[in-house]
XYZ file of N, CA, C and O in Angstrom:
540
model
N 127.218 -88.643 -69.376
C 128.427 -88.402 -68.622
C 128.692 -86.891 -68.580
O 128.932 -86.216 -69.582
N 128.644 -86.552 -67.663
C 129.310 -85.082 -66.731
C 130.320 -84.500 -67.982
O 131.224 -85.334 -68.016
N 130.589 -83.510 -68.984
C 131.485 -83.123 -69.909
C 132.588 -83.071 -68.658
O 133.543 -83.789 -68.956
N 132.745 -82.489 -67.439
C 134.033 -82.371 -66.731
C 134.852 -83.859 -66.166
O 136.050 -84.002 -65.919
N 133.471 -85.108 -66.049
C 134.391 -86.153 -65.900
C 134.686 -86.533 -66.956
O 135.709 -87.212 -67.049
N 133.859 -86.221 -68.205
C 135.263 -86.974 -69.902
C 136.276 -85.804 -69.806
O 137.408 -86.181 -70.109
N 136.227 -84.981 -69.596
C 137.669 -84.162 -70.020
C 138.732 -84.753 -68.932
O 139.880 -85.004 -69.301
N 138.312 -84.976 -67.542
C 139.436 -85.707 -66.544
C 139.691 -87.033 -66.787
O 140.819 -87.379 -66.438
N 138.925 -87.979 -67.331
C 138.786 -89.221 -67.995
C 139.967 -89.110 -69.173
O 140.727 -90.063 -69.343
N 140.071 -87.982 -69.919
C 140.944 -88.047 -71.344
C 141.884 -87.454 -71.019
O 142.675 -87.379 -71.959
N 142.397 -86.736 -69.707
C 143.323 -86.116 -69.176
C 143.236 -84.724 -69.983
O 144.220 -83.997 -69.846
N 142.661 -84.464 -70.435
C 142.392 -82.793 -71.127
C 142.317 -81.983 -70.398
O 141.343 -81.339 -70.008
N 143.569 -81.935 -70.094
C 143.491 -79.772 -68.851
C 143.172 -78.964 -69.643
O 142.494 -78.082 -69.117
N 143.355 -78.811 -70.813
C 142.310 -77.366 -71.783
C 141.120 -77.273 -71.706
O 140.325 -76.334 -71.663
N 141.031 -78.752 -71.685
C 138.749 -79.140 -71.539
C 138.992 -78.426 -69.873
O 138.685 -77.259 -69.630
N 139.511 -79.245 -68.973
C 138.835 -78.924 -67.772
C 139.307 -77.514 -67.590
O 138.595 -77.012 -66.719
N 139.997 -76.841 -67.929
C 140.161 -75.555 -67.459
C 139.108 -74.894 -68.331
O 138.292 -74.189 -67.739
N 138.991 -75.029 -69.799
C 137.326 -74.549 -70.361
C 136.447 -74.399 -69.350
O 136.077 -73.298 -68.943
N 136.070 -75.490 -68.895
C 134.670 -76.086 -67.618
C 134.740 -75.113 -67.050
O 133.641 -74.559 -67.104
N 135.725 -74.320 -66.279
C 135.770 -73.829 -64.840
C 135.074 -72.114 -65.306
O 135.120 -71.679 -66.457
N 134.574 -71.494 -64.330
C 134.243 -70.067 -64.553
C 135.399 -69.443 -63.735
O 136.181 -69.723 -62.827
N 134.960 -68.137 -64.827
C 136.871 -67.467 -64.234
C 136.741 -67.457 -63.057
O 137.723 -67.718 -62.363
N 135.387 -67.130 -62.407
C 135.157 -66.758 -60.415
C 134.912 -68.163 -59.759
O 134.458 -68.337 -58.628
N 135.137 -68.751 -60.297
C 135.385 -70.292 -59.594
C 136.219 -70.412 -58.134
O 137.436 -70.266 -58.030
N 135.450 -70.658 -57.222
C 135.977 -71.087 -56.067
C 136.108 -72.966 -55.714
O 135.266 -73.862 -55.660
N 137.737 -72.918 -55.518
C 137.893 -74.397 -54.996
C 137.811 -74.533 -53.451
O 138.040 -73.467 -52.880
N 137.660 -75.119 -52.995
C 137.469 -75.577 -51.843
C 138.230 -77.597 -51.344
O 137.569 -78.621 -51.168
N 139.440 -77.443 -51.288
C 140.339 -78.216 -50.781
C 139.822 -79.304 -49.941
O 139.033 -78.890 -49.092
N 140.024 -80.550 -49.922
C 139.906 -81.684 -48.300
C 140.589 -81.166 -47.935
O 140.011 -80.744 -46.933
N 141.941 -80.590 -47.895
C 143.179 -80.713 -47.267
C 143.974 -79.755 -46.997
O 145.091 -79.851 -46.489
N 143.054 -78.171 -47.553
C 143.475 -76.524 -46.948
C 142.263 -76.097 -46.445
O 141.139 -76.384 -46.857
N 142.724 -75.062 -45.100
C 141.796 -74.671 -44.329
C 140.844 -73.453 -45.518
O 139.618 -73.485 -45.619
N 141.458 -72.782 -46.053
C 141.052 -71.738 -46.941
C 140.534 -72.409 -48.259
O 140.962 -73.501 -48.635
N 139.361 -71.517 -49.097
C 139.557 -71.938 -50.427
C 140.399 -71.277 -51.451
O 141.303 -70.488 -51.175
N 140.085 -71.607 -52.547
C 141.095 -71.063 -53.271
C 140.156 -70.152 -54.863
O 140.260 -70.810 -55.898
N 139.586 -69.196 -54.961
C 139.577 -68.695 -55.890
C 139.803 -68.004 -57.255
O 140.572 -67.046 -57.337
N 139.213 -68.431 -58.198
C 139.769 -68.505 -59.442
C 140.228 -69.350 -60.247
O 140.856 -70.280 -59.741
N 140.085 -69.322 -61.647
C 140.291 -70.213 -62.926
C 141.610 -70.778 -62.494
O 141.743 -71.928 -62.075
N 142.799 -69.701 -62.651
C 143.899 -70.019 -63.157
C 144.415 -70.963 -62.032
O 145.092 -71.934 -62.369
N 144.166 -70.764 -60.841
C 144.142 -71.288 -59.578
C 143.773 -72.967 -59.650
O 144.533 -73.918 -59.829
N 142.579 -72.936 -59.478
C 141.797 -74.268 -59.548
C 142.456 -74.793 -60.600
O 143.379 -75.516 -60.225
N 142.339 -74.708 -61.827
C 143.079 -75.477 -62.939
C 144.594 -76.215 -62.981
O 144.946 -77.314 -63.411
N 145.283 -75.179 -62.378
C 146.879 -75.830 -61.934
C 146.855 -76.691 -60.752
O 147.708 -77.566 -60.895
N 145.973 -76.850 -59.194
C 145.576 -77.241 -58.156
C 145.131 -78.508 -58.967
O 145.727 -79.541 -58.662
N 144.218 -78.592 -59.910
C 143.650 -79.895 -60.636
C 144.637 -80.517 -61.641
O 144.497 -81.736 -61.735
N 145.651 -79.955 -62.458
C 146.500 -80.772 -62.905
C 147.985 -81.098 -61.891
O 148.942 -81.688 -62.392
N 148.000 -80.608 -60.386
C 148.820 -80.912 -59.558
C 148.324 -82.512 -58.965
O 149.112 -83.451 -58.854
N 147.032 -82.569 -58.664
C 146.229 -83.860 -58.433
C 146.568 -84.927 -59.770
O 146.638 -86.155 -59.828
N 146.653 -84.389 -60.284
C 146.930 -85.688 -61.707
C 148.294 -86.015 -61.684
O 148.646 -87.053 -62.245
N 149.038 -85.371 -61.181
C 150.282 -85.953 -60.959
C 150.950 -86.413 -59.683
O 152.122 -86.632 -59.378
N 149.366 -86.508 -58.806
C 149.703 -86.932 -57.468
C 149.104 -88.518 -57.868
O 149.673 -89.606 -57.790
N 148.027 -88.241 -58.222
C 146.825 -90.109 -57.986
C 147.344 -90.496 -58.987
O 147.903 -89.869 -59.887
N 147.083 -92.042 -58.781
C 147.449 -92.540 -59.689
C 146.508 -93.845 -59.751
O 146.509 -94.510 -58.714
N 145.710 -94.312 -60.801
C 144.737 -95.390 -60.934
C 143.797 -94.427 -60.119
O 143.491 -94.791 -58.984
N 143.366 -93.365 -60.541
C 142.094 -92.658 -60.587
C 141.389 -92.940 -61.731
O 141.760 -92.857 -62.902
N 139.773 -93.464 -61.031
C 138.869 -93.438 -61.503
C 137.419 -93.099 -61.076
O 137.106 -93.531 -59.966
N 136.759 -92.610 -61.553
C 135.354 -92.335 -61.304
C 134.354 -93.422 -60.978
O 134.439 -94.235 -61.899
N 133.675 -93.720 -60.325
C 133.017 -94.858 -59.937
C 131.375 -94.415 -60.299
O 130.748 -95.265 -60.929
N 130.548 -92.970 -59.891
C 129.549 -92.705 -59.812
C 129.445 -91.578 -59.831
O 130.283 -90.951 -59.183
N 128.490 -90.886 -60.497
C 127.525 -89.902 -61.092
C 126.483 -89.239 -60.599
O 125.478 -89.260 -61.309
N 126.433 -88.749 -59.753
C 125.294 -88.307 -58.997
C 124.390 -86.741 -59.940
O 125.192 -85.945 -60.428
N 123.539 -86.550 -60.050
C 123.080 -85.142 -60.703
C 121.820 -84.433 -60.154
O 120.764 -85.057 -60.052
N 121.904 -83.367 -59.862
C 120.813 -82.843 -59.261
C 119.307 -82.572 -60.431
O 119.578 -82.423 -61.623
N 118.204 -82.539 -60.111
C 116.942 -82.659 -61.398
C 117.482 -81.659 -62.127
O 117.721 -81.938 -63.302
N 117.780 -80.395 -61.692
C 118.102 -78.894 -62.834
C 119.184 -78.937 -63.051
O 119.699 -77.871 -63.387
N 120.067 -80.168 -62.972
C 121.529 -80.264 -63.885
C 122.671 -79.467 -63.064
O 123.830 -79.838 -62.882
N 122.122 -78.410 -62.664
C 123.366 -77.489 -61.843
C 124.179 -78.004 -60.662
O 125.072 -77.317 -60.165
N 123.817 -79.397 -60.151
C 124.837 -79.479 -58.714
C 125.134 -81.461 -59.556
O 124.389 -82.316 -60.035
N 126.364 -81.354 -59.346
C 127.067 -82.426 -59.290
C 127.435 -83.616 -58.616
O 126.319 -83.732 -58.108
N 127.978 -84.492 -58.225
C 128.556 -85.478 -57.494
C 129.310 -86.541 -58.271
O 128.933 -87.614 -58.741
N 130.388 -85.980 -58.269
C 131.372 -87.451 -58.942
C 132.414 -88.101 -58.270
O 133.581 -87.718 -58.192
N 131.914 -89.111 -57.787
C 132.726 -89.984 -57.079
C 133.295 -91.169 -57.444
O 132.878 -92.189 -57.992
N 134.981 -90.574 -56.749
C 136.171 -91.648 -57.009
C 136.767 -92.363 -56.490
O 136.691 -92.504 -55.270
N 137.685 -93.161 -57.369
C 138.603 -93.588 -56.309
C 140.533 -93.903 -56.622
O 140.949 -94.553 -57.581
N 141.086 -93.502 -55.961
C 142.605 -93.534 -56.744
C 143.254 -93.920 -55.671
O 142.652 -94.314 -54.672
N 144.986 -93.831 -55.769
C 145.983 -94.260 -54.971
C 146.764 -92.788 -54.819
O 146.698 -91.801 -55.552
N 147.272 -92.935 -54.003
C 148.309 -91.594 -53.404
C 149.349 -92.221 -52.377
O 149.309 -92.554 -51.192
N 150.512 -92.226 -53.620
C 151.207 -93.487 -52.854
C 150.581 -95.080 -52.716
O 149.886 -95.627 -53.573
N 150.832 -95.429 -51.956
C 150.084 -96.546 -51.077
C 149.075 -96.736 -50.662
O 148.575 -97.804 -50.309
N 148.518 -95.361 -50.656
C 147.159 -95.656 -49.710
C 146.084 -95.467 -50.540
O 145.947 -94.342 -51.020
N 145.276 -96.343 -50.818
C 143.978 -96.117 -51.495
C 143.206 -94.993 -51.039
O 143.319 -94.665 -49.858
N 142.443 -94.361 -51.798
C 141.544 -92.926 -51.312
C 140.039 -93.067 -52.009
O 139.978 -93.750 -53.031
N 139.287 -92.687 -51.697
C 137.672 -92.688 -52.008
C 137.496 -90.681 -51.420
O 137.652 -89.938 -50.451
N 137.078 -90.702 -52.853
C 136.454 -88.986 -52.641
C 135.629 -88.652 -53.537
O 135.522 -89.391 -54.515
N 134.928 -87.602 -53.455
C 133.625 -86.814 -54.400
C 134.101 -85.709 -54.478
O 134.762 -85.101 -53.636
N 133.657 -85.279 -55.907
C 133.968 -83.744 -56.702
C 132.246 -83.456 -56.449
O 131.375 -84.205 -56.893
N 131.967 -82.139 -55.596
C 130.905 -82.009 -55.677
C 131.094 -80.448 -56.914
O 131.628 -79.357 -56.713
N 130.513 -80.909 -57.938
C 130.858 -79.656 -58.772
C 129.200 -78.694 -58.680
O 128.142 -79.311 -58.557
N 129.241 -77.326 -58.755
C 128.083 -76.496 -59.023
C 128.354 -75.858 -60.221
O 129.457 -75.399 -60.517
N 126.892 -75.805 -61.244
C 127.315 -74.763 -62.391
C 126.777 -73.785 -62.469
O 125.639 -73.972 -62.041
N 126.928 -72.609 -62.828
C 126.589 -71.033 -62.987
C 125.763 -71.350 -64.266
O 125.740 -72.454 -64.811
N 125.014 -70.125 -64.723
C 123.821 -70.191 -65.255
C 124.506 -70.638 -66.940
O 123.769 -71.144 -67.786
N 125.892 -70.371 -67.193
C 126.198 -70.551 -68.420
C 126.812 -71.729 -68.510
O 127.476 -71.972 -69.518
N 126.683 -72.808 -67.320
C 126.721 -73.879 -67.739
C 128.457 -74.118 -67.025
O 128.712 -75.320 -66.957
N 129.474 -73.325 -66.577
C 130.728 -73.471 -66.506
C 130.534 -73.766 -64.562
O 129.772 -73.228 -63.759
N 131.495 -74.738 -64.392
C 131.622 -74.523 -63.100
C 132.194 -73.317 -61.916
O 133.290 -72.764 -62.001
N 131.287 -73.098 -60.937
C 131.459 -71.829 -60.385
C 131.931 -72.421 -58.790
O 132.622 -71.739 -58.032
N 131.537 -73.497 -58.521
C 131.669 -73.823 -56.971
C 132.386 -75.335 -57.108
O 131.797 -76.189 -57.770
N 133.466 -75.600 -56.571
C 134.305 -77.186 -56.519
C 134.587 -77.144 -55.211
O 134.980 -76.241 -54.472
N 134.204 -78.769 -54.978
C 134.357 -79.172 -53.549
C 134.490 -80.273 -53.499
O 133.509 -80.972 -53.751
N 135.620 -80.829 -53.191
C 136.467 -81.982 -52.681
C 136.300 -82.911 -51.396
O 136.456 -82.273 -50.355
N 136.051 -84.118 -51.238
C 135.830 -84.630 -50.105
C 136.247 -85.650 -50.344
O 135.969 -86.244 -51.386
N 137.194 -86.215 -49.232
C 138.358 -87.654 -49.674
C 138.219 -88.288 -48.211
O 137.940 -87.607 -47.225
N 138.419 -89.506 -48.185
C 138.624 -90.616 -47.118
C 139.104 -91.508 -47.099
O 138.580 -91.951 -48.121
N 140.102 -92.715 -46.606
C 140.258 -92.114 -44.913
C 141.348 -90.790 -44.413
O 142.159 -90.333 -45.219
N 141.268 -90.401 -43.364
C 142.546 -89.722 -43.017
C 143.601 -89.971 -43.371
O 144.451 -89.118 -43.629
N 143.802 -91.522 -43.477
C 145.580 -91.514 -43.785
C 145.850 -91.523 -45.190
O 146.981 -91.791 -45.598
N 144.925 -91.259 -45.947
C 144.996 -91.068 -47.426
C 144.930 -89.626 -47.357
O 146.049 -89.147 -47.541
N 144.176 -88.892 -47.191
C 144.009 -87.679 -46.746
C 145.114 -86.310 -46.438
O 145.263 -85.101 -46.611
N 145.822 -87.727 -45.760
C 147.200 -86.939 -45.161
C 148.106 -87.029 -46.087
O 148.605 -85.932 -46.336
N 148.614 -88.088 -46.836
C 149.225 -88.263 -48.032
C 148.698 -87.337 -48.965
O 149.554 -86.601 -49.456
N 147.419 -87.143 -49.390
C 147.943 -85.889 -50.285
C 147.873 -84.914 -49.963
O 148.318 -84.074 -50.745
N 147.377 -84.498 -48.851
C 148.250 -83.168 -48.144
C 149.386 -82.953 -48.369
O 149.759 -81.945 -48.969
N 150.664 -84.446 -47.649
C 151.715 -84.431 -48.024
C 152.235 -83.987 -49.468
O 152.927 -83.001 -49.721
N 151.844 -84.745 -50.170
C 151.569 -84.990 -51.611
C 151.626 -83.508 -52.358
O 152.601 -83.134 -53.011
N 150.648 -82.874 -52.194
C 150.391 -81.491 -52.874
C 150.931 -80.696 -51.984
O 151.478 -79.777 -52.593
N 151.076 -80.562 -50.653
C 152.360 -79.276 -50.261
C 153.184 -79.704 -50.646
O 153.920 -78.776 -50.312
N 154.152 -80.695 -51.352
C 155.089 -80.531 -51.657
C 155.407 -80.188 -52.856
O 156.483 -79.745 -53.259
N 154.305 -80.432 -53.510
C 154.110 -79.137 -54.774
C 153.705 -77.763 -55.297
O 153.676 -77.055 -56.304
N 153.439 -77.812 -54.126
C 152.502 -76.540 -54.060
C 152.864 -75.231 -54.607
O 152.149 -74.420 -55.196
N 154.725 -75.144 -54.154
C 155.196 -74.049 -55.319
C 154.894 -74.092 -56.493
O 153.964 -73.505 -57.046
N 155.690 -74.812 -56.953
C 155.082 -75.475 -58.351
C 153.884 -74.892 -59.200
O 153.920 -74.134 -60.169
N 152.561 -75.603 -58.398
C 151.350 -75.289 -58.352
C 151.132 -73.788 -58.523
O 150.672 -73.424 -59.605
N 151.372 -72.977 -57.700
C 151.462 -71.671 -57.404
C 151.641 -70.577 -58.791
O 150.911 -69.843 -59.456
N 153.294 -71.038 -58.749
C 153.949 -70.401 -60.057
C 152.870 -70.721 -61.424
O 152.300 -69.867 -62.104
N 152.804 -72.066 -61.563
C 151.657 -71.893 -62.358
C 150.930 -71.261 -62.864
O 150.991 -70.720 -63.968
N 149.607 -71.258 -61.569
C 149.033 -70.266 -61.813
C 148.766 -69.185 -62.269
O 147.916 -68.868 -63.100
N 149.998 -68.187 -61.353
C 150.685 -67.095 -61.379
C 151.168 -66.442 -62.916
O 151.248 -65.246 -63.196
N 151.511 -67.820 -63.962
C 152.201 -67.716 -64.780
C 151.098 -67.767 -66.235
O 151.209 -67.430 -67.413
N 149.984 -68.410 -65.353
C 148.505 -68.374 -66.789
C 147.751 -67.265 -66.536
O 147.005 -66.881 -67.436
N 147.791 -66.557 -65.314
C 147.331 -65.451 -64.664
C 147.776 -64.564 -65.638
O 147.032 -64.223 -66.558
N 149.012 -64.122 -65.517
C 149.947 -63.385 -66.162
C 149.604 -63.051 -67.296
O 149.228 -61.896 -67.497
N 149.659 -64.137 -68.470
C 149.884 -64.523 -69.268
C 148.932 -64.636 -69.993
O 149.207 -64.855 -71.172
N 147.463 -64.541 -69.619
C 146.184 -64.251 -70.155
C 145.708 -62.893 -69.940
O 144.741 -62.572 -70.631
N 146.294 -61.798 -68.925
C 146.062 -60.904 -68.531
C 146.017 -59.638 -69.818
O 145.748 -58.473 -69.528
């Protein structure tokens, strides 16, 4: 098992923010832009944990040299059931450097769009505030 799906499995944001490399780029279903950086991605990923709910991992995908990922899920957002893949990449020290999100159908899609802009301050300050605060 993937160390980043047991740390999301045990709900451990210290594990998964460990995982991430500080130059970590996220890459959103549901923003046109990505989003770069630790402190970033990490608050963006415990904003999702307080969106889904009955998230679980279904499958494991791994590339032969270990470095490219595929973990695919499935949760609720609201009402609407969702099916998506964490395509994770790792940098040579093993930490994730590249996250990429892919969710279906649209109208799940749109819900957590909904979902996470309406946290998104939130989210933000966060960041902003481990940014800071590790600086």
């Amino acid at each position: 098992m993937h160390p980043f799906r047991k740390a999301v499995e045990a709900g451990d944001h210290d594990a998964i923010r460990a995982l991430l490399a500080e130059d970590v780029v996220f890459t959103s279903p549901v923003a046109f832009k990505p989003y770069p950086g630790r402190s970033i991605t990490a608050a963006i990923l415990r904003g999702v944990d307080r969106v889904f709910s009955d998230f679980r991992y279904v499958r494991e995908i791994s590339s032969a040299d270990g470095r490219d990922h595929a973990l695919v899920f499935e949760a609720r957002v609201g009402e609407r059931r969702i099916n998506g893949c964490d395509f994770l990449h790792m940098n040579e020290d093993g930490l994730i450097d590249d996250f990429v999100v892919m969710v279906r159908p649209l109208s799940a899609a749109t819900a957590l769009a909904e979902a996470m802009g309406a946290r998104f301050e939130r989210i933000a300050q966060e960041a902003a505030e481990e940014a800071t605060g590790r600086a």
